[in-house]
GROMACS .gro file of C-alpha atoms in nm:
model
  208
    1MET     CA    1   0.004   0.003   0.000
    2ASN     CA    2   0.138   0.330  -0.108
    3SER     CA    3   0.195   0.590   0.161
    4PRO     CA    4  -0.087   0.823   0.058
    5TYR     CA    5  -0.317   0.562   0.115
    6LYS     CA    6  -0.160   0.438   0.425
    7LEU     CA    7  -0.193   0.785   0.578
    8LEU     CA    8  -0.569   0.805   0.445
    9PHE     CA    9  -0.629   0.465   0.616
   10LEU     CA   10  -0.497   0.580   0.939
   11ILE     CA   11  -0.691   0.915   0.952
   12LEU     CA   12  -1.011   0.692   0.877
   13ILE     CA   13  -0.946   0.464   1.167
   14LEU     CA   14  -0.882   0.774   1.394
   15ILE     CA   15  -1.211   0.912   1.286
   16ILE     CA   16  -1.419   0.604   1.339
   17GLY     CA   17  -1.239   0.566   1.674
   18CYS     CA   18  -1.352   0.913   1.774
   19LYS     CA   19  -1.687   0.859   1.682
   20ASN     CA   20  -1.713   0.531   1.858
   21ARG     CA   21  -1.617   0.728   2.162
   22GLU     CA   22  -1.860   0.989   2.120
   23VAL     CA   23  -2.142   0.716   2.086
   24ASP     CA   24  -2.021   0.544   2.393
   25ASP     CA   25  -2.034   0.885   2.592
   26ILE     CA   26  -2.386   0.942   2.475
   27LYS     CA   27  -2.485   0.588   2.558
   28PHE     CA   28  -2.374   0.580   2.905
   29THR     CA   29  -2.422   0.958   2.998
   30GLN     CA   30  -2.771   1.100   3.075
   31SER     CA   31  -2.805   1.459   3.130
   32ILE     CA   32  -3.065   1.548   3.385
   33ASN     CA   33  -3.215   1.924   3.435
   34SER     CA   34  -3.334   2.009   3.762
   35LEU     CA   35  -3.227   1.707   3.964
   36ASN     CA   36  -3.438   1.672   4.282
   37MET     CA   37  -3.336   1.329   4.481
   38ASN     CA   38  -3.399   1.173   4.831
   39ILE     CA   39  -3.190   0.903   4.980
   40PHE     CA   40  -3.318   0.684   5.244
   41SER     CA   41  -3.145   0.408   5.482
   42ASP     CA   42  -3.230   0.051   5.476
   43GLU     CA   43  -3.462   0.133   5.768
   44GLY     CA   44  -3.659   0.385   5.567
   45ASN     CA   45  -3.508   0.715   5.730
   46LYS     CA   46  -3.449   0.986   5.528
   47LEU     CA   47  -3.057   1.045   5.503
   48LEU     CA   48  -3.030   1.316   5.246
   49SER     CA   49  -3.200   1.524   4.961
   50ILE     CA   50  -3.008   1.654   4.670
   51LYS     CA   51  -3.125   1.951   4.411
   52SER     CA   52  -2.916   2.044   4.127
   53PRO     CA   53  -3.020   2.256   3.846
   54TYR     CA   54  -2.803   2.072   3.610
   55SER     CA   55  -2.622   1.735   3.642
   56ASN     CA   56  -2.547   1.411   3.460
   57TYR     CA   57  -2.544   1.054   3.537
   58ASN     CA   58  -2.278   0.788   3.429
   59LYS     CA   59  -2.463   0.460   3.360
   60GLN     CA   60  -2.151   0.272   3.350
   61GLU     CA   61  -1.979   0.449   3.657
   62ASN     CA   62  -2.313   0.460   3.850
   63THR     CA   63  -2.217   0.823   3.943
   64PHE     CA   64  -2.404   1.138   3.946
   65ASN     CA   65  -2.188   1.473   3.865
   66LEU     CA   66  -2.381   1.769   3.987
   67LYS     CA   67  -2.345   2.135   3.960
   68GLN     CA   68  -2.453   2.427   4.195
   69THR     CA   69  -2.559   2.164   4.429
   70THR     CA   70  -2.783   2.219   4.764
   71ILE     CA   71  -2.793   1.893   4.984
   72ASN     CA   72  -3.003   1.858   5.287
   73LEU     CA   73  -2.862   1.628   5.566
   74PHE     CA   74  -3.122   1.452   5.804
   75ASN     CA   75  -3.088   1.286   6.137
   76ASN     CA   76  -3.375   1.073   6.230
   77ASN     CA   77  -3.607   1.238   5.996
   78GLU     CA   78  -3.506   1.578   6.108
   79LEU     CA   79  -3.321   1.837   5.901
   80GLU     CA   80  -2.994   1.912   6.053
   81TYR     CA   81  -2.752   2.069   5.811
   82VAL     CA   82  -2.793   2.228   5.450
   83ILE     CA   83  -2.490   2.217   5.227
   84ASN     CA   84  -2.407   2.424   4.908
   85SER     CA   85  -2.106   2.386   4.673
   86ASP     CA   86  -2.000   2.467   4.309
   87ILE     CA   87  -1.971   2.084   4.210
   88SER     CA   88  -2.058   1.763   4.368
   89LYS     CA   89  -2.047   1.394   4.302
   90LEU     CA   90  -2.267   1.088   4.441
   91SER     CA   91  -2.104   0.762   4.369
   92LYS     CA   92  -2.034   0.386   4.500
   93ASN     CA   93  -2.396   0.329   4.458
   94ASN     CA   94  -2.518   0.640   4.609
   95LYS     CA   95  -2.283   0.551   4.933
   96PHE     CA   96  -2.023   0.810   4.885
   97LEU     CA   97  -2.074   1.193   4.872
   98GLU     CA   98  -1.819   1.444   4.757
   99LEU     CA   99  -1.860   1.836   4.732
  100ASN     CA  100  -1.588   2.066   4.593
  101GLY     CA  101  -1.552   2.447   4.559
  102ASN     CA  102  -1.714   2.718   4.791
  103VAL     CA  103  -1.853   2.471   5.042
  104LEU     CA  104  -2.092   2.601   5.296
  105VAL     CA  105  -2.250   2.392   5.579
  106LYS     CA  106  -2.532   2.565   5.765
  107SER     CA  107  -2.660   2.427   6.074
  108PHE     CA  108  -3.046   2.409   6.182
  109ILE     CA  109  -2.934   2.315   6.546
  110GLN     CA  110  -2.775   2.634   6.606
  111LYS     CA  111  -2.871   2.856   6.282
  112ASP     CA  112  -2.597   3.108   6.332
  113ASP     CA  113  -2.342   2.843   6.280
  114LYS     CA  114  -2.162   2.828   5.959
  115LEU     CA  115  -1.891   2.619   5.854
  116TYR     CA  116  -1.672   2.681   5.526
  117ALA     CA  117  -1.434   2.431   5.321
  118ASN     CA  118  -1.274   2.363   5.004
  119LYS     CA  119  -1.383   2.005   5.003
  120PHE     CA  120  -1.645   1.793   5.197
  121THR     CA  121  -1.671   1.418   5.172
  122TRP     CA  122  -1.922   1.162   5.359
  123ASN     CA  123  -1.922   0.787   5.349
  124ILE     CA  124  -2.320   0.773   5.394
  125GLU     CA  125  -2.247   0.458   5.603
  126ASP     CA  126  -2.043   0.634   5.861
  127SER     CA  127  -2.135   0.931   6.105
  128LYS     CA  128  -1.866   1.150   6.030
  129TYR     CA  129  -1.842   1.421   5.750
  130ILE     CA  130  -1.448   1.524   5.660
  131LEU     CA  131  -1.399   1.884   5.548
  132VAL     CA  132  -1.058   1.965   5.405
  133GLY     CA  133  -0.894   2.301   5.270
  134ASP     CA  134  -0.944   2.638   5.418
  135VAL     CA  135  -1.183   2.504   5.679
  136LYS     CA  136  -1.353   2.807   5.895
  137PHE     CA  137  -1.639   2.773   6.149
  138LYS     CA  138  -1.800   3.106   6.249
  139ASN     CA  139  -2.098   3.213   6.442
  140ASN     CA  140  -2.169   3.522   6.648
  141SER     CA  141  -1.910   3.431   6.932
  142VAL     CA  142  -1.609   3.251   6.774
  143THR     CA  143  -1.423   3.170   6.457
  144LEU     CA  144  -1.237   2.868   6.443
  145SER     CA  145  -0.995   2.801   6.147
  146SER     CA  146  -0.775   2.487   6.048
  147ASN     CA  147  -0.687   2.299   5.722
  148LYS     CA  148  -0.899   1.996   5.838
  149ALA     CA  149  -1.212   1.935   6.056
  150ILE     CA  150  -1.453   1.645   6.109
  151LEU     CA  151  -1.811   1.689   6.197
  152ASN     CA  152  -1.941   1.364   6.377
  153LYS     CA  153  -2.337   1.392   6.339
  154SER     CA  154  -2.380   1.154   6.602
  155ASN     CA  155  -2.280   1.397   6.871
  156ASN     CA  156  -2.258   1.731   6.660
  157VAL     CA  157  -1.917   1.795   6.770
  158ILE     CA  158  -1.669   1.938   6.507
  159GLU     CA  159  -1.271   1.857   6.565
  160PHE     CA  160  -1.045   2.090   6.431
  161PHE     CA  161  -0.697   1.942   6.357
  162LYS     CA  162  -0.390   2.164   6.451
  163PRO     CA  163  -0.268   2.403   6.411
  164VAL     CA  164  -0.596   2.576   6.486
  165LYS     CA  165  -0.652   2.944   6.455
  166TYR     CA  166  -0.934   3.105   6.690
  167LYS     CA  167  -1.083   3.432   6.766
  168ILE     CA  168  -1.305   3.531   7.008
  169ASP     CA  169  -1.562   3.765   6.880
  170ASP     CA  170  -1.569   4.043   7.143
  171ILE     CA  171  -1.583   4.402   7.040
  172ASN     CA  172  -1.336   4.502   7.318
  173ASN     CA  173  -1.085   4.245   7.203
  174GLU     CA  174  -0.890   4.356   6.906
  175SER     CA  175  -0.599   4.137   6.923
  176GLY     CA  176  -0.697   3.913   6.617
  177TYR     CA  177  -0.659   3.559   6.568
  178GLU     CA  178  -0.448   3.334   6.803
  179ILE     CA  179  -0.286   3.013   6.713
  180ASN     CA  180  -0.320   2.703   6.926
  181SER     CA  181  -0.094   2.382   6.877
  182ASN     CA  182  -0.358   2.169   7.005
  183ASN     CA  183  -0.666   2.009   6.824
  184ALA     CA  184  -0.992   2.189   6.911
  185TYR     CA  185  -1.323   2.062   6.957
  186TYR     CA  186  -1.669   2.272   6.918
  187ASN     CA  187  -1.979   2.108   7.036
  188ILE     CA  188  -2.264   2.265   6.842
  189GLU     CA  189  -2.532   2.162   7.103
  190THR     CA  190  -2.361   2.337   7.387
  191GLN     CA  191  -2.196   2.589   7.218
  192SER     CA  192  -1.874   2.550   7.384
  193VAL     CA  193  -1.505   2.499   7.253
  194SER     CA  194  -1.215   2.298   7.408
  195PHE     CA  195  -0.864   2.256   7.331
  196VAL     CA  196  -0.732   1.907   7.405
  197SER     CA  197  -0.323   1.859   7.456
  198LYS     CA  198  -0.128   1.552   7.308
  199ASP     CA  199  -0.202   1.371   7.634
  200GLU     CA  200  -0.568   1.385   7.585
  201ARG     CA  201  -0.612   1.624   7.899
  202VAL     CA  202  -0.821   1.933   7.849
  203ARG     CA  203  -0.618   2.242   7.862
  204SER     CA  204  -0.904   2.490   7.834
  205LYS     CA  205  -1.294   2.513   7.783
  206ILE     CA  206  -1.487   2.817   7.672
  207TYR     CA  207  -1.861   2.832   7.663
  208PHE     CA  208  -2.078   3.097   7.473
   0.00000   0.00000   0.00000
């Protein structure tokens, strides 16, 4: 086969291959406008609801990819937290949730409490929400910042991993942030923060 024909043959194969991939993408991916979905536990309790104006479902990977997401998290069928993010993914047979970009967690237990992060993940079979990247908790009394935090929904305690920056919001105190080398624990229900040293003894505890 002459060189021009070889080149033409190769180009034809590449075109066919690209077309086949496009067909596969269409075959396995379904676009969804105005997604509104509820997920329940095996016992029938409502775990979460998801809303997104634009999403797609990958049938082959069994994964939802969503934009401009609003997710409501429930405990014993009662709304506890509302989360917003730029994008999110629901995978592993609806058992793993990941949110990315401008993550905002708003508490319905204490409505002034807000938690910010770059990334939020939750294994739905677990009781812990994991937040990573520029994590900041803020309410009318205190601001706590770290690079990682875990919100345990079984006791509504947020663990901030060291080093932790904190600020008591007092109009008479203009010293700014203080840095504590210990982990910090904020109890949403009692509105208290405690700092724990390496030997697990409580160094200080503050109520608001």
